[in-house]
């Protein structure tokens, strides 16, 4: 079994809102609007964006580890180069609170929410690729298909999926009565999941018209991730209030069977899946992290004065980063 060993600890001005890894460096954003570029192995820090007193709520690094982007309540999207930190693109969008942002799986395209629109920006060409109108409501979630062929956008009334081959074509609609607040594709793109405001969860086999429906959650599903390991069928990991459920597709494919992982006594704030299938970590209101392996709690980690707000594994699983409500930022190394 792997274990996590403390490697580095630092302090941001406000609570840590988002984390993302490059090849060897960690990017961290805070409620003060700052963005740090940190090398935890040697303790080096570089400020990519100074504090503005306006929160940055979303931060992501492109799959090629060359570009990063951040956005939040200040109505700006920051797009930078990890190789050339001095080069920073700043896109201004007035009073929009931008809280949804995702990079294309292979191209330097970043999609982000603008009210009920989604804009797709080419970082390399510094140009708009497309502007998509969700129309029914503000955009509440978005996710690229792992192949990059489609973009799923969620909000009131369901999910709309646009084809990257023709942005002007009508999107495919996965409709229902409630508002979709979270979306997730399996690694192969074979399955697609959406969590909803009415405490339900839908899963589609991509290409099928009708989804499986899971219900009975005590609240909305806050976290939604696919857990995939070699030679095993994909499993869906979800959390609602203090409960974590691992969903398994039944052998006859008639439905998804729940396995309850009972440990937390407060709301589960964040989940993060090990990128090589070696378990996952969860954080809750109790103030500690749990490292789960083979659905069993293996290690509890301390370090937050209140609780950890955000988690991020290194792309190769070598490190785990966690940020807390008081600005504390911890990095553990995988043994």
mmCIF file of C-alpha atoms in Angstrom:
data_model
loop_
_atom_site.group_PDB
_atom_site.id
_atom_site.type_symbol
_atom_site.label_atom_id
_atom_site.label_comp_id
_atom_site.label_asym_id
_atom_site.label_seq_id
_atom_site.Cartn_x
_atom_site.Cartn_y
_atom_site.Cartn_z
ATOM 1 C CA UNK A 1 0.000 0.000 0.000
ATOM 2 C CA UNK A 2 1.150 3.523 -0.748
ATOM 3 C CA UNK A 3 1.310 6.166 1.952
ATOM 4 C CA UNK A 4 1.667 9.953 1.924
ATOM 5 C CA UNK A 5 4.626 11.700 3.581
ATOM 6 C CA UNK A 6 4.697 15.484 4.279
ATOM 7 C CA UNK A 7 6.928 17.303 1.782
ATOM 8 C CA UNK A 8 6.154 21.034 2.019
ATOM 9 C CA UNK A 9 3.846 23.559 3.684
ATOM 10 C CA UNK A 10 3.224 27.233 2.857
ATOM 11 C CA UNK A 11 0.710 29.967 3.594
ATOM 12 C CA UNK A 12 -1.489 32.031 1.265
ATOM 13 C CA UNK A 13 -3.260 35.265 2.246
ATOM 14 C CA UNK A 14 -6.793 33.821 2.147
ATOM 15 C CA UNK A 15 -8.441 30.424 1.903
ATOM 16 C CA UNK A 16 -7.194 28.289 -0.974
ATOM 17 C CA UNK A 17 -9.835 28.126 -3.692
ATOM 18 C CA UNK A 18 -8.131 26.036 -6.402
ATOM 19 C CA UNK A 19 -5.020 23.955 -7.124
ATOM 20 C CA UNK A 20 -3.522 22.577 -10.353
ATOM 21 C CA UNK A 21 -0.265 20.812 -11.227
ATOM 22 C CA UNK A 22 2.201 21.355 -14.036
ATOM 23 C CA UNK A 23 5.049 18.886 -14.595
ATOM 24 C CA UNK A 24 6.894 19.634 -11.353
ATOM 25 C CA UNK A 25 5.229 22.818 -10.189
ATOM 26 C CA UNK A 26 2.019 23.488 -8.308
ATOM 27 C CA UNK A 27 -0.271 26.422 -9.052
ATOM 28 C CA UNK A 28 -2.481 27.706 -6.252
ATOM 29 C CA UNK A 29 -5.202 30.389 -6.236
ATOM 30 C CA UNK A 30 -6.853 32.053 -3.263
ATOM 31 C CA UNK A 31 -9.850 34.147 -2.241
ATOM 32 C CA UNK A 32 -7.512 37.167 -2.272
ATOM 33 C CA UNK A 33 -7.077 36.778 -6.038
ATOM 34 C CA UNK A 34 -3.432 35.709 -5.941
ATOM 35 C CA UNK A 35 -1.880 32.910 -8.022
ATOM 36 C CA UNK A 36 1.292 31.184 -6.827
ATOM 37 C CA UNK A 37 3.716 29.044 -8.843
ATOM 38 C CA UNK A 38 5.394 26.682 -6.360
ATOM 39 C CA UNK A 39 8.152 24.081 -6.619
ATOM 40 C CA UNK A 40 7.492 22.038 -3.465
ATOM 41 C CA UNK A 41 10.691 19.983 -3.768
ATOM 42 C CA UNK A 42 12.976 22.999 -3.328
ATOM 43 C CA UNK A 43 10.590 25.491 -1.753
ATOM 44 C CA UNK A 44 10.695 28.035 -4.595
ATOM 45 C CA UNK A 45 7.703 30.351 -5.055
ATOM 46 C CA UNK A 46 6.812 32.750 -7.848
ATOM 47 C CA UNK A 47 3.765 35.029 -7.782
ATOM 48 C CA UNK A 48 2.015 34.891 -11.165
ATOM 49 C CA UNK A 49 -0.808 37.199 -10.041
ATOM 50 C CA UNK A 50 -0.708 39.480 -7.009
ATOM 51 C CA UNK A 51 -3.679 39.747 -4.654
ATOM 52 C CA UNK A 52 -6.613 41.831 -5.896
ATOM 53 C CA UNK A 53 -9.070 41.254 -3.004
ATOM 54 C CA UNK A 54 -11.398 39.590 -5.542
ATOM 55 C CA UNK A 55 -11.552 35.834 -5.351
ATOM 56 C CA UNK A 56 -10.248 33.497 -8.034
ATOM 57 C CA UNK A 57 -12.508 30.449 -7.799
ATOM 58 C CA UNK A 58 -11.305 28.255 -10.667
ATOM 59 C CA UNK A 59 -7.802 27.296 -11.842
ATOM 60 C CA UNK A 60 -6.678 24.733 -14.419
ATOM 61 C CA UNK A 61 -3.544 23.643 -16.287
ATOM 62 C CA UNK A 62 -3.698 22.422 -19.900
ATOM 63 C CA UNK A 63 -2.915 18.794 -20.680
ATOM 64 C CA UNK A 64 0.412 19.693 -22.310
ATOM 65 C CA UNK A 65 1.414 21.442 -19.036
ATOM 66 C CA UNK A 66 2.331 24.559 -21.006
ATOM 67 C CA UNK A 67 -0.685 26.771 -20.272
ATOM 68 C CA UNK A 68 -2.691 27.702 -17.206
ATOM 69 C CA UNK A 69 -5.907 29.657 -16.734
ATOM 70 C CA UNK A 70 -7.767 31.129 -13.764
ATOM 71 C CA UNK A 71 -10.987 33.082 -13.275
ATOM 72 C CA UNK A 72 -13.399 34.198 -10.582
ATOM 73 C CA UNK A 73 -15.556 37.028 -9.315
ATOM 74 C CA UNK A 74 -13.498 39.831 -10.876
ATOM 75 C CA UNK A 75 -14.877 39.229 -14.397
ATOM 76 C CA UNK A 76 -11.460 38.394 -15.816
ATOM 77 C CA UNK A 77 -9.892 35.261 -17.272
ATOM 78 C CA UNK A 78 -6.137 35.004 -16.754
ATOM 79 C CA UNK A 79 -4.270 32.828 -19.261
ATOM 80 C CA UNK A 80 -0.551 32.296 -18.798
ATOM 81 C CA UNK A 81 2.408 30.277 -20.036
ATOM 82 C CA UNK A 82 4.269 28.098 -17.547
ATOM 83 C CA UNK A 83 7.412 28.313 -19.699
ATOM 84 C CA UNK A 84 7.199 32.123 -19.886
ATOM 85 C CA UNK A 85 5.496 33.418 -16.715
ATOM 86 C CA UNK A 86 5.958 37.016 -17.840
ATOM 87 C CA UNK A 87 3.471 36.443 -20.688
ATOM 88 C CA UNK A 88 -0.039 36.845 -19.305
ATOM 89 C CA UNK A 89 -3.231 37.217 -21.330
ATOM 90 C CA UNK A 90 -6.036 38.983 -19.449
ATOM 91 C CA UNK A 91 -9.563 38.751 -20.875
ATOM 92 C CA UNK A 92 -12.046 41.255 -19.437
ATOM 93 C CA UNK A 93 -15.754 40.426 -19.151
ATOM 94 C CA UNK A 94 -17.203 43.156 -16.953
ATOM 95 C CA UNK A 95 -19.251 41.976 -13.988
ATOM 96 C CA UNK A 96 -19.475 38.279 -14.918
ATOM 97 C CA UNK A 97 -18.575 35.866 -12.128
ATOM 98 C CA UNK A 98 -16.709 33.135 -14.011
ATOM 99 C CA UNK A 99 -16.743 29.908 -12.017
ATOM 100 C CA UNK A 100 -16.564 27.223 -14.725
ATOM 101 C CA UNK A 101 -13.421 26.622 -16.796
ATOM 102 C CA UNK A 102 -11.858 23.589 -18.520
ATOM 103 C CA UNK A 103 -9.020 22.934 -20.979
ATOM 104 C CA UNK A 104 -9.437 20.824 -24.110
ATOM 105 C CA UNK A 105 -7.778 17.373 -23.652
ATOM 106 C CA UNK A 106 -5.164 17.876 -26.397
ATOM 107 C CA UNK A 107 -5.389 21.434 -27.772
ATOM 108 C CA UNK A 108 -4.614 24.827 -26.161
ATOM 109 C CA UNK A 109 -8.328 25.670 -26.036
ATOM 110 C CA UNK A 110 -9.959 26.734 -22.811
ATOM 111 C CA UNK A 111 -13.742 26.848 -22.336
ATOM 112 C CA UNK A 112 -15.271 29.063 -19.636
ATOM 113 C CA UNK A 113 -18.690 30.269 -18.542
ATOM 114 C CA UNK A 114 -20.075 33.777 -19.182
ATOM 115 C CA UNK A 115 -23.563 33.842 -17.693
ATOM 116 C CA UNK A 116 -25.656 31.618 -19.956
ATOM 117 C CA UNK A 117 -22.880 31.525 -22.585
ATOM 118 C CA UNK A 118 -19.700 29.465 -22.912
ATOM 119 C CA UNK A 119 -16.737 30.954 -24.713
ATOM 120 C CA UNK A 120 -13.908 28.847 -26.132
ATOM 121 C CA UNK A 121 -10.558 30.620 -26.391
ATOM 122 C CA UNK A 122 -7.458 29.525 -28.297
ATOM 123 C CA UNK A 123 -4.553 30.408 -25.990
ATOM 124 C CA UNK A 124 -1.887 29.879 -28.669
ATOM 125 C CA UNK A 125 -3.613 32.121 -31.241
ATOM 126 C CA UNK A 126 -5.168 34.509 -28.675
ATOM 127 C CA UNK A 127 -8.515 34.295 -30.436
ATOM 128 C CA UNK A 128 -12.115 33.210 -29.849
ATOM 129 C CA UNK A 129 -13.011 29.843 -31.379
ATOM 130 C CA UNK A 130 -16.700 29.774 -30.513
ATOM 131 C CA UNK A 131 -19.370 31.268 -28.270
ATOM 132 C CA UNK A 132 -22.129 28.842 -27.258
ATOM 133 C CA UNK A 133 -25.535 29.915 -25.965
ATOM 134 C CA UNK A 134 -26.932 27.602 -23.277
ATOM 135 C CA UNK A 135 -29.980 29.912 -23.196
ATOM 136 C CA UNK A 136 -32.025 28.172 -20.490
ATOM 137 C CA UNK A 137 -29.976 29.435 -17.527
ATOM 138 C CA UNK A 138 -26.524 30.322 -16.312
ATOM 139 C CA UNK A 139 -23.924 27.651 -16.979
ATOM 140 C CA UNK A 140 -23.474 25.526 -13.854
ATOM 141 C CA UNK A 141 -20.923 22.962 -15.097
ATOM 142 C CA UNK A 142 -18.949 21.999 -18.190
ATOM 143 C CA UNK A 143 -16.624 19.174 -19.245
ATOM 144 C CA UNK A 144 -14.792 18.128 -22.422
ATOM 145 C CA UNK A 145 -15.243 14.626 -23.755
ATOM 146 C CA UNK A 146 -11.860 12.856 -23.213
ATOM 147 C CA UNK A 147 -11.339 12.586 -26.983
ATOM 148 C CA UNK A 148 -11.931 16.332 -27.316
ATOM 149 C CA UNK A 149 -14.715 15.737 -29.846
ATOM 150 C CA UNK A 150 -17.459 17.330 -27.742
ATOM 151 C CA UNK A 151 -18.133 19.762 -24.901
ATOM 152 C CA UNK A 152 -20.894 19.092 -22.358
ATOM 153 C CA UNK A 153 -22.525 22.149 -20.748
ATOM 154 C CA UNK A 154 -24.965 21.871 -17.837
ATOM 155 C CA UNK A 155 -27.569 24.132 -16.251
ATOM 156 C CA UNK A 156 -31.296 24.375 -15.655
ATOM 157 C CA UNK A 157 -33.217 21.843 -17.738
ATOM 158 C CA UNK A 158 -30.348 19.416 -18.272
ATOM 159 C CA UNK A 159 -27.192 19.090 -20.365
ATOM 160 C CA UNK A 160 -26.353 20.193 -23.894
ATOM 161 C CA UNK A 161 -23.441 18.630 -25.781
ATOM 162 C CA UNK A 162 -21.821 20.534 -28.656
ATOM 163 C CA UNK A 163 -19.685 18.867 -31.322
ATOM 164 C CA UNK A 164 -16.207 20.358 -31.668
ATOM 165 C CA UNK A 165 -16.334 19.546 -35.383
ATOM 166 C CA UNK A 166 -19.202 21.997 -35.931
ATOM 167 C CA UNK A 167 -19.872 24.522 -33.187
ATOM 168 C CA UNK A 168 -22.758 26.007 -35.182
ATOM 169 C CA UNK A 169 -24.692 22.732 -35.292
ATOM 170 C CA UNK A 170 -27.525 22.217 -32.807
ATOM 171 C CA UNK A 171 -26.270 20.567 -29.612
ATOM 172 C CA UNK A 172 -27.438 17.179 -28.434
ATOM 173 C CA UNK A 173 -29.807 17.681 -25.504
ATOM 174 C CA UNK A 174 -29.932 15.460 -22.425
ATOM 175 C CA UNK A 175 -32.964 17.023 -20.802
ATOM 176 C CA UNK A 176 -34.747 16.637 -17.462
ATOM 177 C CA UNK A 177 -36.805 18.810 -15.149
ATOM 178 C CA UNK A 178 -34.136 19.847 -12.670
ATOM 179 C CA UNK A 179 -30.882 21.794 -12.959
ATOM 180 C CA UNK A 180 -27.682 19.856 -13.649
ATOM 181 C CA UNK A 181 -24.931 21.092 -11.313
ATOM 182 C CA UNK A 182 -22.126 18.636 -12.109
ATOM 183 C CA UNK A 183 -20.956 16.582 -15.096
ATOM 184 C CA UNK A 184 -18.243 13.959 -15.579
ATOM 185 C CA UNK A 185 -17.051 11.748 -18.458
ATOM 186 C CA UNK A 186 -15.430 8.367 -17.908
ATOM 187 C CA UNK A 187 -11.823 8.189 -19.135
ATOM 188 C CA UNK A 188 -12.760 6.446 -22.381
ATOM 189 C CA UNK A 189 -15.830 8.614 -22.953
ATOM 190 C CA UNK A 190 -18.064 5.521 -22.853
ATOM 191 C CA UNK A 191 -20.095 6.829 -19.903
ATOM 192 C CA UNK A 192 -21.345 10.270 -18.962
ATOM 193 C CA UNK A 193 -22.773 11.323 -15.575
ATOM 194 C CA UNK A 194 -24.750 14.370 -14.438
ATOM 195 C CA UNK A 195 -25.698 15.307 -10.867
ATOM 196 C CA UNK A 196 -28.779 17.415 -10.328
ATOM 197 C CA UNK A 197 -30.252 19.966 -7.958
ATOM 198 C CA UNK A 198 -33.198 17.655 -7.144
ATOM 199 C CA UNK A 199 -30.852 15.162 -5.407
ATOM 200 C CA UNK A 200 -30.692 12.752 -8.355
ATOM 201 C CA UNK A 201 -27.862 11.377 -10.464
ATOM 202 C CA UNK A 202 -28.097 10.274 -14.118
ATOM 203 C CA UNK A 203 -25.635 8.084 -16.036
ATOM 204 C CA UNK A 204 -25.713 7.530 -19.802
ATOM 205 C CA UNK A 205 -23.814 5.027 -21.865
ATOM 206 C CA UNK A 206 -22.767 7.507 -24.509
ATOM 207 C CA UNK A 207 -24.927 7.109 -27.580
ATOM 208 C CA UNK A 208 -27.873 5.592 -25.684
ATOM 209 C CA UNK A 209 -31.037 7.646 -25.475
ATOM 210 C CA UNK A 210 -32.142 6.699 -21.968
ATOM 211 C CA UNK A 211 -30.035 7.033 -18.808
ATOM 212 C CA UNK A 212 -29.849 5.120 -15.554
ATOM 213 C CA UNK A 213 -31.198 7.166 -12.646
ATOM 214 C CA UNK A 214 -29.985 7.094 -9.019
ATOM 215 C CA UNK A 215 -31.920 8.911 -6.322
ATOM 216 C CA UNK A 216 -32.452 9.117 -2.567
ATOM 217 C CA UNK A 217 -29.415 11.289 -1.805
ATOM 218 C CA UNK A 218 -29.761 13.441 1.362
ATOM 219 C CA UNK A 219 -28.747 16.550 -0.606
ATOM 220 C CA UNK A 220 -27.294 17.545 -3.947
ATOM 221 C CA UNK A 221 -24.298 15.567 -5.170
ATOM 222 C CA UNK A 222 -21.312 17.838 -4.512
ATOM 223 C CA UNK A 223 -18.565 15.683 -6.017
ATOM 224 C CA UNK A 224 -18.687 13.401 -9.041
ATOM 225 C CA UNK A 225 -15.696 11.444 -10.377
ATOM 226 C CA UNK A 226 -15.003 8.278 -12.343
ATOM 227 C CA UNK A 227 -12.711 5.766 -10.648
ATOM 228 C CA UNK A 228 -11.016 3.578 -13.250
ATOM 229 C CA UNK A 229 -8.354 0.896 -12.888
ATOM 230 C CA UNK A 230 -6.789 -1.512 -15.367
ATOM 231 C CA UNK A 231 -8.923 -4.533 -16.342
ATOM 232 C CA UNK A 232 -11.905 -3.289 -14.335
ATOM 233 C CA UNK A 233 -15.158 -1.688 -15.387
ATOM 234 C CA UNK A 234 -15.430 2.026 -14.591
ATOM 235 C CA UNK A 235 -16.880 2.916 -11.197
ATOM 236 C CA UNK A 236 -18.541 6.210 -10.322
ATOM 237 C CA UNK A 237 -17.622 7.975 -7.071
ATOM 238 C CA UNK A 238 -20.054 10.514 -5.627
ATOM 239 C CA UNK A 239 -20.575 12.410 -2.384
ATOM 240 C CA UNK A 240 -23.634 14.045 -0.851
ATOM 241 C CA UNK A 241 -23.455 15.697 2.566
ATOM 242 C CA UNK A 242 -21.366 13.318 4.734
ATOM 243 C CA UNK A 243 -21.801 10.252 2.530
ATOM 244 C CA UNK A 244 -19.476 8.810 -0.134
ATOM 245 C CA UNK A 245 -20.909 6.212 -2.529
ATOM 246 C CA UNK A 246 -19.010 4.087 -5.039
ATOM 247 C CA UNK A 247 -21.332 2.936 -7.837
ATOM 248 C CA UNK A 248 -20.788 -0.352 -9.721
ATOM 249 C CA UNK A 249 -22.620 -1.310 -12.911
ATOM 250 C CA UNK A 250 -24.493 -4.593 -12.330
ATOM 251 C CA UNK A 251 -23.523 -7.637 -14.398
ATOM 252 C CA UNK A 252 -26.787 -7.559 -16.337
ATOM 253 C CA UNK A 253 -26.344 -3.778 -16.795
ATOM 254 C CA UNK A 254 -29.806 -3.146 -15.397
ATOM 255 C CA UNK A 255 -28.540 -0.524 -12.976
ATOM 256 C CA UNK A 256 -25.744 0.782 -10.777
ATOM 257 C CA UNK A 257 -25.258 -0.776 -7.351
ATOM 258 C CA UNK A 258 -24.160 1.473 -4.455
ATOM 259 C CA UNK A 259 -21.316 0.740 -2.054
ATOM 260 C CA UNK A 260 -21.412 3.145 0.882
ATOM 261 C CA UNK A 261 -18.005 4.274 2.211
ATOM 262 C CA UNK A 262 -18.823 5.358 5.749
ATOM 263 C CA UNK A 263 -16.264 7.495 7.553
ATOM 264 C CA UNK A 264 -16.996 11.229 7.470
ATOM 265 C CA UNK A 265 -19.320 12.800 10.025
ATOM 266 C CA UNK A 266 -19.426 16.237 8.380
ATOM 267 C CA UNK A 267 -20.001 17.384 4.809
ATOM 268 C CA UNK A 268 -17.522 15.941 2.316
ATOM 269 C CA UNK A 269 -15.915 19.030 0.796
ATOM 270 C CA UNK A 270 -13.687 17.516 -1.874
ATOM 271 C CA UNK A 271 -12.695 14.255 -3.550
ATOM 272 C CA UNK A 272 -9.659 13.666 -5.747
ATOM 273 C CA UNK A 273 -8.891 10.461 -7.666
ATOM 274 C CA UNK A 274 -5.334 9.101 -7.896
ATOM 275 C CA UNK A 275 -4.438 9.431 -11.623
ATOM 276 C CA UNK A 276 -3.121 5.863 -11.791
ATOM 277 C CA UNK A 277 -6.052 4.222 -10.084
ATOM 278 C CA UNK A 278 -4.393 3.882 -6.656
ATOM 279 C CA UNK A 279 -7.367 5.018 -4.616
ATOM 280 C CA UNK A 280 -8.578 8.521 -3.824
ATOM 281 C CA UNK A 281 -8.587 11.147 -1.085
ATOM 282 C CA UNK A 282 -11.523 12.854 0.610
ATOM 283 C CA UNK A 283 -11.788 15.904 2.862
ATOM 284 C CA UNK A 284 -14.627 16.810 5.204
ATOM 285 C CA UNK A 285 -15.715 19.310 7.816
ATOM 286 C CA UNK A 286 -13.803 17.359 10.479
ATOM 287 C CA UNK A 287 -10.555 18.989 9.315
ATOM 288 C CA UNK A 288 -8.601 15.973 8.101
ATOM 289 C CA UNK A 289 -8.017 14.104 4.839
ATOM 290 C CA UNK A 290 -8.555 10.411 4.301
ATOM 291 C CA UNK A 291 -6.518 8.422 1.773
ATOM 292 C CA UNK A 292 -8.668 5.506 0.564
ATOM 293 C CA UNK A 293 -7.205 2.443 -1.160
ATOM 294 C CA UNK A 294 -9.357 -0.449 -2.401
ATOM 295 C CA UNK A 295 -12.381 1.286 -0.790
ATOM 296 C CA UNK A 296 -10.768 1.132 2.657
ATOM 297 C CA UNK A 297 -9.508 4.151 4.668
ATOM 298 C CA UNK A 298 -5.736 3.689 4.898
ATOM 299 C CA UNK A 299 -4.364 6.990 6.191
ATOM 300 C CA UNK A 300 -5.650 10.136 7.897
ATOM 301 C CA UNK A 301 -3.781 13.419 7.297
ATOM 302 C CA UNK A 302 -3.927 16.520 9.475
ATOM 303 C CA UNK A 303 -2.918 20.108 8.715
ATOM 304 C CA UNK A 304 -5.996 22.306 8.343
ATOM 305 C CA UNK A 305 -7.126 24.646 11.109
ATOM 306 C CA UNK A 306 -10.757 24.233 9.977
ATOM 307 C CA UNK A 307 -10.929 21.993 6.897
ATOM 308 C CA UNK A 308 -9.364 21.473 3.480
ATOM 309 C CA UNK A 309 -11.260 23.183 0.662
ATOM 310 C CA UNK A 310 -9.525 21.755 -2.410
ATOM 311 C CA UNK A 311 -7.363 18.760 -3.377
ATOM 312 C CA UNK A 312 -5.158 17.933 -6.374
ATOM 313 C CA UNK A 313 -3.019 14.937 -7.311
ATOM 314 C CA UNK A 314 0.091 15.392 -9.421
ATOM 315 C CA UNK A 315 -0.563 13.999 -12.968
ATOM 316 C CA UNK A 316 1.671 10.990 -12.229
ATOM 317 C CA UNK A 317 0.400 10.529 -8.699
ATOM 318 C CA UNK A 318 3.749 11.453 -7.137
ATOM 319 C CA UNK A 319 2.326 14.234 -4.954
ATOM 320 C CA UNK A 320 -0.917 15.320 -3.344
ATOM 321 C CA UNK A 321 -1.673 18.984 -2.629
ATOM 322 C CA UNK A 322 -4.402 20.295 -0.324
ATOM 323 C CA UNK A 323 -5.487 23.839 0.516
ATOM 324 C CA UNK A 324 -7.384 24.996 3.591
ATOM 325 C CA UNK A 325 -9.821 27.681 4.706
ATOM 326 C CA UNK A 326 -7.094 29.666 6.509
ATOM 327 C CA UNK A 327 -4.744 29.765 3.516
ATOM 328 C CA UNK A 328 -2.672 26.755 4.568
ATOM 329 C CA UNK A 329 -1.247 24.759 1.659
ATOM 330 C CA UNK A 330 0.194 21.289 2.186
ATOM 331 C CA UNK A 331 2.015 18.962 -0.214
ATOM 332 C CA UNK A 332 2.571 15.271 0.532
ATOM 333 C CA UNK A 333 4.817 12.897 -1.396
ATOM 334 C CA UNK A 334 3.742 9.346 -2.288
ATOM 335 C CA UNK A 335 6.040 6.752 -0.754
#
